[in-house]
Tab-separated table of C-alpha atoms in Angstrom:
chain	number	residue	atom	x	y	z
G	8	MET	CA	7.107	11.551	9.935
G	9	ALA	CA	7.092	13.953	6.968
G	10	SER	CA	9.925	12.093	5.300
G	11	LEU	CA	8.043	8.821	5.707
G	12	LEU	CA	4.996	10.331	3.997
G	13	ASN	CA	7.141	11.595	1.146
G	14	MET	CA	8.711	8.165	0.606
G	15	VAL	CA	5.347	6.448	0.685
G	16	SER	CA	3.866	9.005	-1.666
G	17	VAL	CA	6.390	8.713	-4.488
G	18	PRO	CA	6.059	5.513	-6.538
G	19	PRO	CA	9.315	3.892	-7.613
G	20	ARG	CA	10.159	3.699	-11.290
G	21	ILE	CA	10.855	0.568	-13.221
G	22	SER	CA	12.324	0.025	-16.611
G	23	PRO	CA	9.719	-0.017	-19.375
G	24	HIS	CA	11.062	-3.292	-20.679
G	25	THR	CA	11.894	-6.203	-18.359
G	26	HIS	CA	13.025	-9.533	-19.774
G	27	THR	CA	13.158	-13.050	-18.424
G	28	GLY	CA	14.452	-16.178	-20.062
G	29	THR	CA	11.254	-17.135	-21.860
G	30	ALA	CA	8.900	-14.197	-21.586
G	31	SER	CA	9.056	-10.426	-21.992
G	32	PHE	CA	6.878	-8.003	-20.114
G	33	GLN	CA	6.060	-4.521	-21.346
G	34	VAL	CA	5.207	-2.375	-18.334
G	35	ARG	CA	3.957	1.202	-18.609
G	36	PRO	CA	3.413	3.571	-15.689
G	37	LEU	CA	0.628	2.072	-13.611
G	38	LEU	CA	-0.419	4.910	-11.324
G	39	PRO	CA	-0.315	8.614	-12.188
G	40	PRO	CA	1.458	11.269	-10.145
G	41	PHE	CA	-0.655	13.551	-8.014
G	42	SER	CA	-1.051	16.044	-10.860
G	43	PRO	CA	-4.740	16.154	-11.900
G	44	THR	CA	-3.832	16.967	-15.510
G	45	LEU	CA	-2.392	13.557	-16.218
G	46	SER	CA	-4.690	10.725	-17.213
G	47	ARG	CA	-4.407	7.191	-15.851
G	48	ARG	CA	-2.448	4.921	-18.096
G	49	ARG	CA	-3.051	1.272	-18.572
G	50	LEU	CA	-0.726	-1.614	-18.007
G	51	SER	CA	-0.105	-4.152	-20.760
G	52	ILE	CA	1.538	-7.490	-20.193
G	53	ARG	CA	2.684	-9.548	-23.154
G	54	ALA	CA	4.249	-13.001	-23.148
G	55	THR	CA	5.860	-14.393	-26.293
G	56	GLU	CA	6.882	-17.883	-27.209
G	57	THR	CA	6.214	-19.192	-23.696
G	58	ASP	CA	5.162	-22.720	-22.941
G	59	ALA	CA	1.550	-22.616	-21.735
G	60	ASN	CA	2.052	-25.242	-19.056
G	61	GLU	CA	5.075	-23.385	-17.691
G	62	VAL	CA	3.129	-20.141	-17.364
G	63	LYS	CA	0.305	-21.967	-15.654
G	64	SER	CA	2.613	-23.404	-13.012
G	65	LYS	CA	4.546	-20.192	-12.370
G	66	ALA	CA	1.737	-17.656	-12.278
G	67	PRO	CA	-1.162	-19.193	-10.410
G	68	GLY	CA	-4.303	-17.481	-9.320
G	69	THR	CA	-4.806	-15.391	-12.465
G	70	ALA	CA	-8.388	-16.445	-13.105
G	71	PRO	CA	-10.658	-13.625	-14.311
G	72	SER	CA	-12.001	-11.702	-11.351
G	73	LYS	CA	-15.590	-12.066	-12.592
G	74	ASP	CA	-15.348	-15.745	-11.602
G	75	GLY	CA	-13.824	-14.926	-8.213
G	76	SER	CA	-15.223	-15.336	-4.746
G	77	SER	CA	-16.682	-12.498	-2.678
G	78	PHE	CA	-15.492	-14.307	0.453
G	79	ASN	CA	-11.928	-14.413	-0.892
G	80	GLN	CA	-12.216	-10.717	-1.658
G	81	LEU	CA	-13.055	-9.882	1.952
G	82	LEU	CA	-10.174	-12.024	3.219
G	83	GLY	CA	-7.718	-10.471	0.763
G	84	ILE	CA	-6.578	-13.710	-0.864
G	85	LYS	CA	-6.230	-14.824	-4.470
G	86	GLY	CA	-9.344	-15.776	-6.400
G	87	ALA	CA	-11.145	-12.634	-5.226
G	88	ALA	CA	-14.166	-11.254	-7.021
G	89	GLN	CA	-14.074	-7.842	-8.677
G	90	GLU	CA	-15.417	-5.289	-6.201
G	91	THR	CA	-16.406	-1.647	-6.551
G	92	ASN	CA	-17.391	-0.919	-2.946
G	93	LYS	CA	-14.496	1.157	-1.580
G	94	TRP	CA	-14.859	-0.103	2.000
G	95	LYS	CA	-14.666	-3.711	0.860
G	96	ILE	CA	-11.616	-2.835	-1.233
G	97	ARG	CA	-10.006	-1.154	1.777
G	98	LEU	CA	-10.644	-4.287	3.825
G	99	GLN	CA	-9.173	-6.438	1.065
G	100	LEU	CA	-5.946	-4.394	1.144
G	101	THR	CA	-5.501	-5.143	4.853
G	102	LYS	CA	-5.657	-8.911	4.121
G	103	PRO	CA	-7.716	-10.087	7.133
G	104	VAL	CA	-6.538	-13.643	6.451
G	105	THR	CA	-3.117	-12.582	7.803
G	106	TRP	CA	-4.441	-11.272	11.141
G	107	PRO	CA	-4.939	-14.590	13.023
G	108	PRO	CA	-1.197	-15.346	13.509
G	109	LEU	CA	-0.737	-11.938	15.156
G	110	VAL	CA	-3.805	-12.460	17.337
G	111	TRP	CA	-2.472	-15.877	18.305
G	112	GLY	CA	0.917	-14.353	19.115
G	113	VAL	CA	-0.757	-12.043	21.637
G	114	VAL	CA	-2.488	-15.081	23.178
G	115	CYS	CA	0.872	-16.874	23.485
G	116	GLY	CA	2.523	-13.834	25.055
G	117	ALA	CA	-0.284	-13.432	27.574
G	118	ALA	CA	-0.054	-17.150	28.427
G	119	ALA	CA	3.744	-16.989	28.773
G	120	SER	CA	3.470	-14.057	31.200
G	121	GLY	CA	1.816	-16.272	33.796
G	122	ASN	CA	-0.221	-13.255	34.925
G	123	PHE	CA	-3.259	-13.409	32.660
G	124	HIS	CA	-6.546	-14.001	34.477
G	125	TRP	CA	-9.951	-14.726	33.029
G	126	ASN	CA	-11.603	-11.535	34.224
G	127	PHE	CA	-13.178	-8.681	32.270
G	128	GLU	CA	-10.215	-6.322	32.534
G	129	ASP	CA	-7.574	-8.788	31.328
G	130	VAL	CA	-9.780	-10.037	28.502
G	131	ALA	CA	-10.473	-6.446	27.418
G	132	LYS	CA	-6.739	-5.625	27.484
G	133	SER	CA	-5.925	-8.673	25.384
G	134	VAL	CA	-8.665	-7.869	22.843
G	135	LEU	CA	-7.352	-4.303	22.477
G	136	CYS	CA	-3.809	-5.671	22.027
G	137	MET	CA	-5.134	-8.021	19.339
G	138	LEU	CA	-6.832	-5.059	17.628
G	139	MET	CA	-3.513	-3.211	17.635
G	140	SER	CA	-1.523	-6.181	16.319
G	141	GLY	CA	-4.032	-7.426	13.740
G	142	PRO	CA	-6.373	-4.925	12.044
G	143	PHE	CA	-4.270	-1.821	12.736
G	144	LEU	CA	-0.584	-2.703	12.385
G	145	THR	CA	-0.903	-5.807	10.202
G	146	GLY	CA	-3.441	-3.925	8.090
G	147	TYR	CA	-0.947	-1.067	7.795
G	148	THR	CA	1.813	-3.511	6.831
G	149	GLN	CA	-0.245	-5.308	4.195
G	150	THR	CA	-1.601	-2.114	2.630
G	151	MET	CA	1.883	-0.605	2.402
G	152	ASN	CA	3.298	-3.857	1.037
G	153	ASP	CA	0.663	-3.889	-1.700
G	154	TRP	CA	1.551	-0.275	-2.503
G	155	TYR	CA	5.218	-1.060	-3.025
G	156	ASP	CA	4.416	-4.393	-4.729
G	157	ARG	CA	2.119	-2.897	-7.334
G	158	GLU	CA	4.545	-3.554	-10.222
G	159	ILE	CA	5.006	-7.186	-9.137
G	160	ASP	CA	1.262	-7.590	-8.661
G	161	ALA	CA	0.740	-6.159	-12.147
G	162	ILE	CA	2.584	-9.263	-13.380
G	163	ASN	CA	1.431	-11.917	-10.894
G	164	GLU	CA	-2.025	-10.646	-9.879
G	165	PRO	CA	-3.052	-7.753	-12.161
G	166	TYR	CA	-6.628	-7.853	-10.868
G	167	ARG	CA	-5.624	-6.756	-7.347
G	168	PRO	CA	-7.059	-3.396	-6.202
G	169	ILE	CA	-4.023	-1.161	-6.770
G	170	PRO	CA	-2.749	-2.393	-10.179
G	171	SER	CA	-6.324	-2.677	-11.463
G	172	GLY	CA	-7.070	0.929	-10.493
G	173	ALA	CA	-9.980	-0.036	-8.223
G	174	ILE	CA	-8.627	2.351	-5.561
G	175	SER	CA	-6.673	5.568	-6.078
G	176	GLU	CA	-3.150	6.181	-4.812
G	177	ASN	CA	-4.342	8.998	-2.527
G	178	GLU	CA	-6.857	6.655	-0.906
G	179	VAL	CA	-4.167	4.017	-0.364
G	180	ILE	CA	-1.788	6.511	1.263
G	181	ILE	CA	-4.517	7.834	3.570
G	182	GLN	CA	-5.328	4.256	4.607
G	183	ILE	CA	-1.668	3.555	5.406
G	184	TRP	CA	-1.467	6.570	7.713
G	185	VAL	CA	-4.805	5.981	9.435
G	186	LEU	CA	-3.910	2.380	10.259
G	187	LEU	CA	-0.391	3.276	11.436
G	188	LEU	CA	-1.510	6.108	13.708
G	189	GLY	CA	-4.424	4.024	14.986
G	190	GLY	CA	-2.028	1.232	15.952
G	191	LEU	CA	0.393	3.572	17.729
G	192	PHE	CA	-2.429	5.321	19.598
G	193	THR	CA	-3.810	1.949	20.724
G	194	ALA	CA	-0.342	0.900	21.930
G	195	GLY	CA	-0.090	4.072	24.031
G	196	ILE	CA	-3.497	3.371	25.571
G	197	LEU	CA	-2.356	-0.149	26.498
G	198	ASP	CA	0.750	1.170	28.266
G	199	ILE	CA	-1.340	3.610	30.296
G	200	TRP	CA	-3.875	0.901	31.121
G	201	ALA	CA	-1.137	-1.503	32.257
G	202	GLY	CA	0.497	1.196	34.388
G	203	HIS	CA	3.869	0.946	32.643
G	204	ASP	CA	6.512	3.464	33.699
G	205	PHE	CA	8.285	2.760	30.416
G	206	PRO	CA	5.902	2.595	27.386
G	207	ILE	CA	7.189	-0.758	26.153
G	208	VAL	CA	4.114	-1.688	24.109
G	209	PHE	CA	4.278	1.650	22.289
G	210	TYR	CA	7.961	1.169	21.460
G	211	LEU	CA	7.301	-2.381	20.276
G	212	ALA	CA	4.601	-0.971	17.981
G	213	VAL	CA	6.992	1.698	16.675
G	214	GLY	CA	9.683	-0.931	16.086
G	215	GLY	CA	7.262	-3.224	14.290
G	216	ALA	CA	6.016	-0.368	12.109
G	217	LEU	CA	9.569	0.602	11.138
G	218	LEU	CA	10.449	-3.023	10.410
G	219	SER	CA	7.386	-3.294	8.175
G	220	TYR	CA	8.381	-0.119	6.358
G	221	ILE	CA	11.963	-1.133	5.604
G	222	TYR	CA	10.692	-4.596	4.626
G	223	SER	CA	8.538	-3.179	1.824
G	224	ALA	CA	10.004	0.212	0.907
G	225	PRO	CA	13.190	1.333	-0.797
G	226	PRO	CA	16.013	1.972	-0.298
G	227	LEU	CA	16.460	-0.987	2.090
G	228	LYS	CA	13.487	-3.099	0.977
G	229	LEU	CA	14.457	-6.162	3.017
G	230	LYS	CA	12.156	-8.403	0.992
G	231	GLN	CA	14.608	-8.164	-1.913
G	232	ASN	CA	16.823	-10.541	0.062
G	233	GLY	CA	15.142	-13.883	0.649
G	234	TRP	CA	16.966	-14.642	3.915
G	235	ILE	CA	16.748	-11.267	5.671
G	236	GLY	CA	13.296	-10.422	4.353
G	237	ASN	CA	11.681	-13.701	5.320
G	238	PHE	CA	13.272	-13.706	8.776
G	239	ALA	CA	11.997	-10.152	9.344
G	240	LEU	CA	8.563	-11.328	8.271
G	241	GLY	CA	8.729	-14.326	10.600
G	242	ALA	CA	9.768	-12.127	13.532
G	243	SER	CA	6.905	-9.740	12.791
G	244	TYR	CA	4.353	-12.538	12.875
G	245	ILE	CA	5.720	-14.536	15.818
G	246	SER	CA	8.046	-12.497	18.052
G	247	LEU	CA	6.509	-9.020	18.078
G	248	PRO	CA	2.905	-9.941	19.016
G	249	TRP	CA	4.211	-12.422	21.604
G	250	TRP	CA	6.411	-9.681	23.127
G	251	ALA	CA	3.470	-7.264	23.178
G	252	GLY	CA	1.193	-9.779	24.917
G	253	GLN	CA	3.817	-10.741	27.467
G	254	ALA	CA	4.854	-7.137	28.168
G	255	LEU	CA	1.205	-6.172	28.649
G	256	PHE	CA	0.615	-8.714	31.416
G	257	GLY	CA	4.087	-9.406	32.769
G	258	THR	CA	7.797	-8.893	32.117
G	259	LEU	CA	9.557	-9.460	28.819
G	260	THR	CA	12.711	-11.420	29.713
G	261	PRO	CA	15.888	-12.041	27.636
G	262	ASP	CA	15.322	-15.812	27.470
G	263	ILE	CA	11.865	-15.271	25.951
G	264	ILE	CA	13.299	-12.816	23.427
G	265	VAL	CA	15.881	-15.406	22.324
G	266	LEU	CA	13.340	-18.248	22.230
G	267	THR	CA	10.825	-16.314	20.125
G	268	LEU	CA	13.520	-15.109	17.733
G	269	LEU	CA	14.511	-18.759	17.319
G	270	TYR	CA	10.879	-19.573	16.570
G	271	SER	CA	10.975	-16.802	13.962
G	272	ILE	CA	13.212	-19.064	11.864
G	273	ALA	CA	10.139	-21.276	11.485
G	274	GLY	CA	8.336	-18.098	10.446
G	275	LEU	CA	11.017	-17.668	7.779
G	276	GLY	CA	10.060	-21.091	6.426
G	277	ILE	CA	6.374	-20.176	6.402
G	278	ALA	CA	7.187	-16.972	4.507
G	279	ILE	CA	9.058	-18.964	1.849
G	280	VAL	CA	5.851	-20.906	1.146
G	281	ASN	CA	4.290	-17.699	-0.157
G	282	ASP	CA	7.272	-16.914	-2.414
G	283	PHE	CA	6.658	-19.790	-4.819
G	284	LYS	CA	3.540	-18.237	-6.338
G	285	SER	CA	5.503	-15.054	-7.186
G	286	ILE	CA	8.586	-16.543	-8.849
G	287	GLU	CA	7.888	-15.025	-12.251
G	288	GLY	CA	7.221	-11.518	-10.995
G	289	ASP	CA	10.096	-11.610	-8.480
G	290	ARG	CA	12.518	-12.688	-11.185
G	291	ALA	CA	11.257	-10.029	-13.594
G	292	LEU	CA	11.797	-7.241	-11.060
G	293	GLY	CA	15.070	-8.533	-9.636
G	294	LEU	CA	13.833	-9.658	-6.210
G	295	GLN	CA	16.053	-12.412	-4.831
G	296	SER	CA	13.443	-14.545	-3.095
G	297	LEU	CA	14.782	-17.964	-2.151
G	298	PRO	CA	12.866	-19.803	-4.924
G	299	VAL	CA	14.426	-17.360	-7.420
G	300	ALA	CA	17.922	-17.511	-5.903
G	301	PHE	CA	18.140	-21.276	-5.360
G	302	GLY	CA	15.454	-22.666	-7.639
G	303	ALA	CA	12.114	-24.111	-6.575
G	304	GLU	CA	13.458	-27.599	-5.841
G	305	THR	CA	16.137	-26.446	-3.390
G	306	ALA	CA	13.986	-23.702	-1.864
G	307	LYS	CA	11.207	-26.067	-0.857
G	308	TRP	CA	13.675	-28.147	1.192
G	309	ILE	CA	15.090	-24.993	2.810
G	310	CYS	CA	11.503	-24.107	3.682
G	311	VAL	CA	10.574	-27.365	5.409
G	312	GLY	CA	14.012	-27.566	7.049
G	313	ALA	CA	13.586	-24.141	8.636
G	314	ILE	CA	10.150	-25.078	9.957
G	315	ASP	CA	10.995	-28.550	11.274
G	316	ILE	CA	14.526	-28.014	12.633
G	317	THR	CA	13.410	-24.917	14.532
G	318	GLN	CA	10.596	-26.752	16.282
G	319	LEU	CA	12.842	-29.724	17.065
G	320	SER	CA	15.372	-27.316	18.585
G	321	VAL	CA	12.685	-25.733	20.766
G	322	ALA	CA	11.547	-29.207	21.869
G	323	GLY	CA	15.158	-29.965	22.808
G	324	TYR	CA	15.319	-26.708	24.776
G	325	LEU	CA	12.171	-27.606	26.706
G	326	LEU	CA	13.540	-31.078	27.432
G	327	GLY	CA	16.798	-29.593	28.701
G	328	ALA	CA	14.844	-27.139	30.851
G	329	GLY	CA	13.254	-30.037	32.697
G	330	LYS	CA	9.882	-29.911	30.966
G	331	PRO	CA	9.665	-33.292	29.196
G	332	LEU	CA	5.865	-33.372	28.905
G	333	TYR	CA	5.817	-30.078	27.020
G	334	ALA	CA	8.688	-31.306	24.830
G	335	LEU	CA	6.764	-34.484	23.981
G	336	ALA	CA	3.626	-32.491	23.238
G	337	LEU	CA	5.581	-30.294	20.825
G	338	LEU	CA	7.092	-33.365	19.126
G	339	ALA	CA	3.601	-34.807	18.703
G	340	LEU	CA	2.559	-31.587	16.925
G	341	ILE	CA	5.581	-31.675	14.590
G	342	ILE	CA	4.751	-35.140	13.194
G	343	PRO	CA	1.559	-34.188	11.280
G	344	GLN	CA	3.342	-31.157	9.854
G	345	VAL	CA	6.004	-33.413	8.334
G	346	VAL	CA	3.289	-35.705	6.944
G	347	PHE	CA	1.532	-32.795	5.215
G	348	GLN	CA	4.837	-31.507	3.874
G	349	PHE	CA	5.383	-34.761	1.995
G	350	GLN	CA	1.716	-35.112	1.062
G	351	TYR	CA	1.292	-31.624	-0.369
G	352	PHE	CA	4.087	-29.068	-0.261
G	353	LEU	CA	7.060	-31.121	-1.449
G	354	LYS	CA	4.997	-32.531	-4.338
G	355	ASP	CA	4.079	-29.109	-5.760
G	356	PRO	CA	4.624	-25.973	-3.629
G	357	VAL	CA	2.625	-23.824	-6.062
G	358	LYS	CA	-0.376	-26.062	-6.601
G	359	TYR	CA	-0.767	-27.129	-2.969
G	360	ASP	CA	0.412	-24.030	-1.084
G	361	VAL	CA	-3.012	-23.135	0.337
G	362	LYS	CA	-3.928	-26.747	1.113
G	363	TYR	CA	-0.588	-27.319	2.838
G	364	GLN	CA	-0.837	-24.194	4.980
G	365	ALA	CA	-4.429	-24.945	5.941
G	366	SER	CA	-3.455	-28.493	6.953
G	367	ALA	CA	-0.077	-27.991	8.647
G	368	GLN	CA	-0.043	-24.543	10.183
G	369	PRO	CA	-2.696	-25.216	12.855
G	370	PHE	CA	-0.255	-27.713	14.391
G	371	LEU	CA	2.568	-25.163	14.293
G	372	VAL	CA	0.528	-22.465	16.048
G	373	LEU	CA	-0.601	-24.990	18.670
G	374	GLY	CA	3.087	-25.724	19.225
G	375	LEU	CA	3.615	-22.024	19.902
G	376	LEU	CA	0.993	-22.147	22.648
G	377	VAL	CA	2.568	-25.297	24.133
G	378	THR	CA	5.916	-23.471	24.264
G	379	ALA	CA	4.289	-20.394	25.832
G	380	LEU	CA	2.609	-22.476	28.537
G	381	ALA	CA	5.891	-24.258	29.220
G	382	THR	CA	7.727	-20.974	29.772
G	383	SER	CA	5.008	-19.676	32.125
G	384	HIS	CA	5.635	-22.450	34.697
């Protein structure tokens, strides 16, 4: 645990001059060390001889924070208003907009167990599991990710809380630890409540926390590799909460583990959607996201292929398992996703990323529930 704190506490260094093909960025140290004698330095970003339209398409969401939305600030998404209230800033770092998929994963796991009943005790267990998966462990993940992404955010979203200096590094580190320990403590309570001889929910929480750490932090920093990083992200959002919900109410079986890991390939595709808005910063800092590695045109087809082929494969699995009605229901939910992909995402993955996700993802998460119900019978 002490080594983890030390790694979180020491900010990585970057070269003071980073160049791309058309723009140069001058980056000075963003956050000071713990020494109180050093003053906070400012970050300057300078672009030279860059086409204005190109910058607009590659670095979206850089509107002045004074014109931002207070609602966006609370959700932790781009277009947020400048905020000085520390508790609102802390909430922003946890990105509440990312909690619902984890909450839904717990619902799917509970449904797949076949042992969930609509009584007070089971509902209370599921709510506590959602609290562990969403606010605590996802909040921990998002706060830590912002900490290690502060140089990239200084390029893509310089108004975010950490690069803008709205919250100190000590406050960020304390928040990371409080959320992590809160999530692990909640997992232990769930195991005791469920009467588990083996604390499976606790170990799932530990595994998820470690996966989140190596995703964001050096030396492994899985997110530097577009394939491994995005699959790890997909598994975190789909497989882990499902496993926790199913283990809480029933038995986590090998076939469910394989099926949810397969579904995590669709999660990989969803994660790629978010990479398009960070192409410039990822390229500047040497992160090999798929849009950087393959180019935006190829990456957007990899994205939709991962999402659609995965769901078609699951539908085929359900059909082969003798559950044709569930397979047809899943196919019916794939069709509108494909329509929205052509209507929005494939036209411009940067301009329409939010609109595409808001339109298509509800059908994907409903497909998860259809699959969970199919496996419970």
